[in-house]
PDB file of N, CA and C in Angstrom:
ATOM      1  N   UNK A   7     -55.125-137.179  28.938  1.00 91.00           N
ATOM      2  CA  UNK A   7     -55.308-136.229  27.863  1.00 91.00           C
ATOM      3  C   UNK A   7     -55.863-134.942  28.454  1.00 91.00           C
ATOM      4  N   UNK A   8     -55.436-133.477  27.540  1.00 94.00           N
ATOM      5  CA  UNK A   8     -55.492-132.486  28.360  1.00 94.00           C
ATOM      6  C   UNK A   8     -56.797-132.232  27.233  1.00 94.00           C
ATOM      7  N   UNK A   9     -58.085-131.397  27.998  1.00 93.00           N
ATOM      8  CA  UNK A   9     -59.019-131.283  27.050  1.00 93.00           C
ATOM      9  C   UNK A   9     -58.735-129.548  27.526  1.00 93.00           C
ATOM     10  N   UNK A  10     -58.981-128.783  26.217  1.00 94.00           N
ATOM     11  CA  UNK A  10     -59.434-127.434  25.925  1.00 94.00           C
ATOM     12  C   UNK A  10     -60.409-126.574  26.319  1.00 94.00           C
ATOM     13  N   UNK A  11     -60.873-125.858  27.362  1.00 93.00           N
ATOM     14  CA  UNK A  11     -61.518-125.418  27.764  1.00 93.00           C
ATOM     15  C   UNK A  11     -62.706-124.731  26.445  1.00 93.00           C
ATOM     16  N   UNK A  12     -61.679-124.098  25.981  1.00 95.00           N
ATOM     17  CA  UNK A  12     -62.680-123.227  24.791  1.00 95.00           C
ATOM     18  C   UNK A  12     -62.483-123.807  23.554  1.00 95.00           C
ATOM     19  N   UNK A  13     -61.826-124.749  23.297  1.00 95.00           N
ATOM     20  CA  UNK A  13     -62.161-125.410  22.028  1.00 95.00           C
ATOM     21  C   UNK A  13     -63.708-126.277  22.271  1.00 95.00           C
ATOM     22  N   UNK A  14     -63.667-127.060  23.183  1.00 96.00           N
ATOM     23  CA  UNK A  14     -65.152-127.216  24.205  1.00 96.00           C
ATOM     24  C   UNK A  14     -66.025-126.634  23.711  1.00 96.00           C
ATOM     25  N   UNK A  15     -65.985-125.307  24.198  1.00 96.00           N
ATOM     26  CA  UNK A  15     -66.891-124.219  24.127  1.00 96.00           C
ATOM     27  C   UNK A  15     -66.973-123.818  23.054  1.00 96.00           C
ATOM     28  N   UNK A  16     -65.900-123.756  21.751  1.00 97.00           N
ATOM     29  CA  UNK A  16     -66.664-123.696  20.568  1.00 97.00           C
ATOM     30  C   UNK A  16     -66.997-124.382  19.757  1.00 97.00           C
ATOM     31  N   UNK A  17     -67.455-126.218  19.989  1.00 97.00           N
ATOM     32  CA  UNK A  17     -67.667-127.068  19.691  1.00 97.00           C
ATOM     33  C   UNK A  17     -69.055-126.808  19.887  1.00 97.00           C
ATOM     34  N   UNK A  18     -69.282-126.305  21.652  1.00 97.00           N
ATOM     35  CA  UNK A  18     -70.874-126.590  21.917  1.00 97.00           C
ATOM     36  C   UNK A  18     -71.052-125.384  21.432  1.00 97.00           C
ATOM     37  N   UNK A  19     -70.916-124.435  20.763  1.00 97.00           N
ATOM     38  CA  UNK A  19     -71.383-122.959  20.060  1.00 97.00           C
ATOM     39  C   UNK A  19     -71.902-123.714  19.098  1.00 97.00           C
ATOM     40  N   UNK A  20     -70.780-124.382  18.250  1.00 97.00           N
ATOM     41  CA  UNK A  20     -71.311-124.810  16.630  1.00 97.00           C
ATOM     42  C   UNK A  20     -72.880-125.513  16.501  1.00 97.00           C
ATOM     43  N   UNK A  21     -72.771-126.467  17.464  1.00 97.00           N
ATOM     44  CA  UNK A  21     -73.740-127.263  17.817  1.00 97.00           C
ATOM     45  C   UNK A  21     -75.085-126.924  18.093  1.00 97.00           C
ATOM     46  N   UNK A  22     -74.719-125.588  18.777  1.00 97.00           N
ATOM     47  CA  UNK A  22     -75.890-124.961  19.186  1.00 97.00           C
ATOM     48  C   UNK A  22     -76.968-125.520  20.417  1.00 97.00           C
ATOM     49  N   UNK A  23     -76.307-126.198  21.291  1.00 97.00           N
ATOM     50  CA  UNK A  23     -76.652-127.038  22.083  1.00 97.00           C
ATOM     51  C   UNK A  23     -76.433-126.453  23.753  1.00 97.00           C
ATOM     52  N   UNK A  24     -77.157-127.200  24.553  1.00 97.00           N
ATOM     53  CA  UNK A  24     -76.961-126.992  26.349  1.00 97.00           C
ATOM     54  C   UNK A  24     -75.751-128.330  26.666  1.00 97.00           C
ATOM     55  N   UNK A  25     -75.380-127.893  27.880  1.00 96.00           N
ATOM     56  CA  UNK A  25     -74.430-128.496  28.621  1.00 96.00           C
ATOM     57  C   UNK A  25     -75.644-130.019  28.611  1.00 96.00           C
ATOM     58  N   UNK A  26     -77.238-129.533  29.034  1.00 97.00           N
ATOM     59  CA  UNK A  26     -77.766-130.543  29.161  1.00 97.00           C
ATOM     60  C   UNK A  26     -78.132-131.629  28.205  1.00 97.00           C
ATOM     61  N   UNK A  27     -78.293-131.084  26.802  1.00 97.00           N
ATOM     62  CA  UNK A  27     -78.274-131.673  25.702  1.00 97.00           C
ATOM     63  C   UNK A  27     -77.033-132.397  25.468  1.00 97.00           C
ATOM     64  N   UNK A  28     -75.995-132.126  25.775  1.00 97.00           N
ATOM     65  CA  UNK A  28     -74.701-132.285  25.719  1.00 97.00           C
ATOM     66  C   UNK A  28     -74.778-133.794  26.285  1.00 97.00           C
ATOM     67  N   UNK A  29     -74.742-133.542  27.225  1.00 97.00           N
ATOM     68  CA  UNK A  29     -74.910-134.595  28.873  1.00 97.00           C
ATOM     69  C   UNK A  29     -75.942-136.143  28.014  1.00 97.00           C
ATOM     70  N   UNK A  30     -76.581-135.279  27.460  1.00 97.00           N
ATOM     71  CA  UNK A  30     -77.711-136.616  27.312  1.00 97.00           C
ATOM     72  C   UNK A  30     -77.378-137.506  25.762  1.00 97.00           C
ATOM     73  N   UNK A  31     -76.348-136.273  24.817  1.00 96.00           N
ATOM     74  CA  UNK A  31     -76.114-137.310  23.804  1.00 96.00           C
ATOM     75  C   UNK A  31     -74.967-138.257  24.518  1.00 96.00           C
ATOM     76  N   UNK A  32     -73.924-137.815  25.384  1.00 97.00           N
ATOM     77  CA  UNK A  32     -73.253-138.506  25.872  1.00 97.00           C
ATOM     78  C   UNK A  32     -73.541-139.865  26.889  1.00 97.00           C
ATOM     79  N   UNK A  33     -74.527-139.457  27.903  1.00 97.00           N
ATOM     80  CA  UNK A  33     -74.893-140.645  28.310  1.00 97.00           C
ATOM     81  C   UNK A  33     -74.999-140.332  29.262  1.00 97.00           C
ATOM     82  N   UNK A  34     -74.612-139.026  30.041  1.00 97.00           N
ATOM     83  CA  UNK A  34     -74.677-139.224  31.785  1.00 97.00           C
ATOM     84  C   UNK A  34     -75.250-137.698  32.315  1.00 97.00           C
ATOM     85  N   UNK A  35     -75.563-137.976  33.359  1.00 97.00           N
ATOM     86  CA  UNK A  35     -76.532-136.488  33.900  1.00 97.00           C
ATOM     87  C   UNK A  35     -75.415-135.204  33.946  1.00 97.00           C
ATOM     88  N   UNK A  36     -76.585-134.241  34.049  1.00 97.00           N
ATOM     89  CA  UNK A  36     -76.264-132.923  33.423  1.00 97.00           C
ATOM     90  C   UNK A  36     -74.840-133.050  34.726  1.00 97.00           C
ATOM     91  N   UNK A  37     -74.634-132.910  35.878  1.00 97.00           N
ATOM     92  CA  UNK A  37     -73.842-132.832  37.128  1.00 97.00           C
ATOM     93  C   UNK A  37     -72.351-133.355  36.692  1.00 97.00           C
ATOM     94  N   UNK A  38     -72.511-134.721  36.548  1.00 97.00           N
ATOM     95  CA  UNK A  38     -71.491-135.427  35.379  1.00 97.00           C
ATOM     96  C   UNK A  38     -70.589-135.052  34.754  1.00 97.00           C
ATOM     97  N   UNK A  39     -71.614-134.246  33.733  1.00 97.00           N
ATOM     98  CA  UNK A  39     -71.007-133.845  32.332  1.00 97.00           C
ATOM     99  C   UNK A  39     -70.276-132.877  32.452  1.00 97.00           C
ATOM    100  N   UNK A  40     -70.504-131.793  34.204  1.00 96.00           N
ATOM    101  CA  UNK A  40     -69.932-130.662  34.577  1.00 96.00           C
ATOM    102  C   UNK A  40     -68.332-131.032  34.945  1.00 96.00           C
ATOM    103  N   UNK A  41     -68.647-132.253  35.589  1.00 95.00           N
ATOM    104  CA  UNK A  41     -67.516-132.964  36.379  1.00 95.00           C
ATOM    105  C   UNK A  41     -66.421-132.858  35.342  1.00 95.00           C
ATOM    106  N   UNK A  42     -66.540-133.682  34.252  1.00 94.00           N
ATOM    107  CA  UNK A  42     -66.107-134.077  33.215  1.00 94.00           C
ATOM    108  C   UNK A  42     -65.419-132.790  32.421  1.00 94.00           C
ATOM    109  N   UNK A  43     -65.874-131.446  32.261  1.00 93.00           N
ATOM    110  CA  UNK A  43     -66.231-130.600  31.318  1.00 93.00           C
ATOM    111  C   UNK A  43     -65.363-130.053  32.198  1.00 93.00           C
ATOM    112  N   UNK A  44     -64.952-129.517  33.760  1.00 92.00           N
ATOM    113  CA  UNK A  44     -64.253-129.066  34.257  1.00 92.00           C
ATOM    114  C   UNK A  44     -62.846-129.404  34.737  1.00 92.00           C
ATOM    115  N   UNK A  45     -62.916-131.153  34.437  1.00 89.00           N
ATOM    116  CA  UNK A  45     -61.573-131.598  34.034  1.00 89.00           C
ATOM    117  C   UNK A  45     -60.565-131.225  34.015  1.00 89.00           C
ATOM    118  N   UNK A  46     -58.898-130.818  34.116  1.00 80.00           N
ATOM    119  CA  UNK A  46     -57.905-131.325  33.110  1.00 80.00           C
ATOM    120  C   UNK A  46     -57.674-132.464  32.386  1.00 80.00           C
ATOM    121  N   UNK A  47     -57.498-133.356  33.174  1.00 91.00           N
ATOM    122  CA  UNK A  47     -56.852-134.186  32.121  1.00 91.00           C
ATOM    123  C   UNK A  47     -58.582-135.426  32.008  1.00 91.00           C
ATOM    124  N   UNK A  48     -58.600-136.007  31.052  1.00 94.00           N
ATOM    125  CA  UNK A  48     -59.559-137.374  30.928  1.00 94.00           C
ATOM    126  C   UNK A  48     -58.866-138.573  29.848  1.00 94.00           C
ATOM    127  N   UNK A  49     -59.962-139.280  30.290  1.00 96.00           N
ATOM    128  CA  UNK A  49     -59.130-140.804  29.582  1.00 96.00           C
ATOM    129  C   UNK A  49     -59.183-140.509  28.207  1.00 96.00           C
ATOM    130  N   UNK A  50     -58.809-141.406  27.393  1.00 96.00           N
ATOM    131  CA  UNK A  50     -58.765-141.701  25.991  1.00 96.00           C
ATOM    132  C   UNK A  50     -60.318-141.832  25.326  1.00 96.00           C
ATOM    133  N   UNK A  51     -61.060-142.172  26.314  1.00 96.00           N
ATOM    134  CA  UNK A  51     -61.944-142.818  25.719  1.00 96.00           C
ATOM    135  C   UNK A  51     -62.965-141.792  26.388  1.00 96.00           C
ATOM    136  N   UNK A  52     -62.943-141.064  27.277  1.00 96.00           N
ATOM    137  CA  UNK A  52     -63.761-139.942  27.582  1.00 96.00           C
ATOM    138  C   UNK A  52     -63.945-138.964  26.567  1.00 96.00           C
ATOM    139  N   UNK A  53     -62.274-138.956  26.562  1.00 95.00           N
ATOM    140  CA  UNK A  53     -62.419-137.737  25.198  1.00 95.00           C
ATOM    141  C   UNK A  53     -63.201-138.014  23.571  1.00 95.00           C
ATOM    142  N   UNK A  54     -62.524-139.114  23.386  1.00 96.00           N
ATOM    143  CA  UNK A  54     -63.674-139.540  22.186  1.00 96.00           C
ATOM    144  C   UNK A  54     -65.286-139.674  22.427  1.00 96.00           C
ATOM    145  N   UNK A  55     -65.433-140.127  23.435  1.00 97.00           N
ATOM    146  CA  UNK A  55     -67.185-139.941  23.618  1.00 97.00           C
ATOM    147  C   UNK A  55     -67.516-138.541  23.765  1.00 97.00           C
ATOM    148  N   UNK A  56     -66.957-137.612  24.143  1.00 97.00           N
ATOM    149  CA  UNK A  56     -67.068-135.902  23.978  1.00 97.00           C
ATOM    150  C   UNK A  56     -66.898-135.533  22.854  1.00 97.00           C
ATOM    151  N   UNK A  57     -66.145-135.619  22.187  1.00 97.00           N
ATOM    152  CA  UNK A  57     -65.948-135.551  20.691  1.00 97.00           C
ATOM    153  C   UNK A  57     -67.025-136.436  20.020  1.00 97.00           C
ATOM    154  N   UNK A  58     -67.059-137.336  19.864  1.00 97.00           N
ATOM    155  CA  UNK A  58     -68.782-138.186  19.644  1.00 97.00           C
ATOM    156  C   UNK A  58     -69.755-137.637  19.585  1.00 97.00           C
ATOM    157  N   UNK A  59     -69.736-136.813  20.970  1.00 97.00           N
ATOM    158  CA  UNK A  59     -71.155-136.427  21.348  1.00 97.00           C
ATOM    159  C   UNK A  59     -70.916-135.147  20.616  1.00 97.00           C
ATOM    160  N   UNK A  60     -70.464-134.243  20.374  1.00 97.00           N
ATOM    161  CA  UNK A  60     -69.923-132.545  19.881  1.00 97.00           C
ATOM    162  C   UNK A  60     -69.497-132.976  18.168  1.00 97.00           C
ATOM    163  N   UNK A  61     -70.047-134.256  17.605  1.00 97.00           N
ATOM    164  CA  UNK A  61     -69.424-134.361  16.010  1.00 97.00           C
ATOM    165  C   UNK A  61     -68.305-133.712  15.369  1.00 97.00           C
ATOM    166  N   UNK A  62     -67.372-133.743  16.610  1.00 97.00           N
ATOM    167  CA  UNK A  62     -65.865-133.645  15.973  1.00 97.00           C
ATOM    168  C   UNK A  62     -64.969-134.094  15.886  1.00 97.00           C
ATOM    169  N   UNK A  63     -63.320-134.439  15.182  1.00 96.00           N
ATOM    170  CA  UNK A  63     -62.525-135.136  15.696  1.00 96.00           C
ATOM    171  C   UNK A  63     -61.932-134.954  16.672  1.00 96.00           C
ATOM    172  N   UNK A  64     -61.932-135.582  17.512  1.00 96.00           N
ATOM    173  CA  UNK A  64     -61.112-135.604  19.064  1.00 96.00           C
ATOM    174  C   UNK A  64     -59.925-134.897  19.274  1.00 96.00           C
ATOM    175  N   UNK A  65     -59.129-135.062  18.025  1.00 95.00           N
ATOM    176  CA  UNK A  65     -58.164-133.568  18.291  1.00 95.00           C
ATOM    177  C   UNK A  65     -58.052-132.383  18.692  1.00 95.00           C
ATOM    178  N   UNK A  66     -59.589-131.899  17.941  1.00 95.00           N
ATOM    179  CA  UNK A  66     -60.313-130.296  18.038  1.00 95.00           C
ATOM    180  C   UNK A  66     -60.485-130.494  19.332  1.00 95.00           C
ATOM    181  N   UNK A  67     -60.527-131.286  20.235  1.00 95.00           N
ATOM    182  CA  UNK A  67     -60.800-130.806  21.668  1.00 95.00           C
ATOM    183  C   UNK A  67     -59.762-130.946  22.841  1.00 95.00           C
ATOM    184  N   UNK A  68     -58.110-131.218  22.085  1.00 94.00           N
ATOM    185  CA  UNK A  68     -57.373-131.143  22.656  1.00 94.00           C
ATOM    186  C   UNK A  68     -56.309-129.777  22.651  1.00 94.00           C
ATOM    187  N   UNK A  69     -55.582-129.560  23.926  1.00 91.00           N
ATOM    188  CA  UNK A  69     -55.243-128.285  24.425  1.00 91.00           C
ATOM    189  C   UNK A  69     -53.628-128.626  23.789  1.00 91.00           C
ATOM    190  N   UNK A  70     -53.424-127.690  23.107  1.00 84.00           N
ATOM    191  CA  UNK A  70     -52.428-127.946  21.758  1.00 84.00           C
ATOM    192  C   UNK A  70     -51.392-128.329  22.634  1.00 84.00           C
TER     193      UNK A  70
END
């Protein structure tokens, strides 16, 4: 799955949140979450725990 760079980014706007806050509702250190966040593609189930963590549907964070 291809994740959205700036749909991302205006998920964590809404939220009002840090990459590090981010990192910690998800589960893994701030370094991680960079890994992850700089991505193209991630699993099925990455993306829903990002979406999880950002209270949106997992769609909103895919690259149309």
């Amino acid at each position: 799955m291809q994740l959205s760079k700036n749909k991302i980014n205006v998920a964590i706007a809404k939220e009002q949140i840090t990459i590090t806050k981010l990192a910690e509702r998800y589960g893994v250190s701030r370094s991680r979450m960079n890994l992850i966040l700089n991505s193209r593609e991630v699993t099925p189930v990455c993306a829903g725990r990002l979406a999880k963590a950002l209270n949106v549907d997992v769609t909103e964070l895919l690259e149309d």
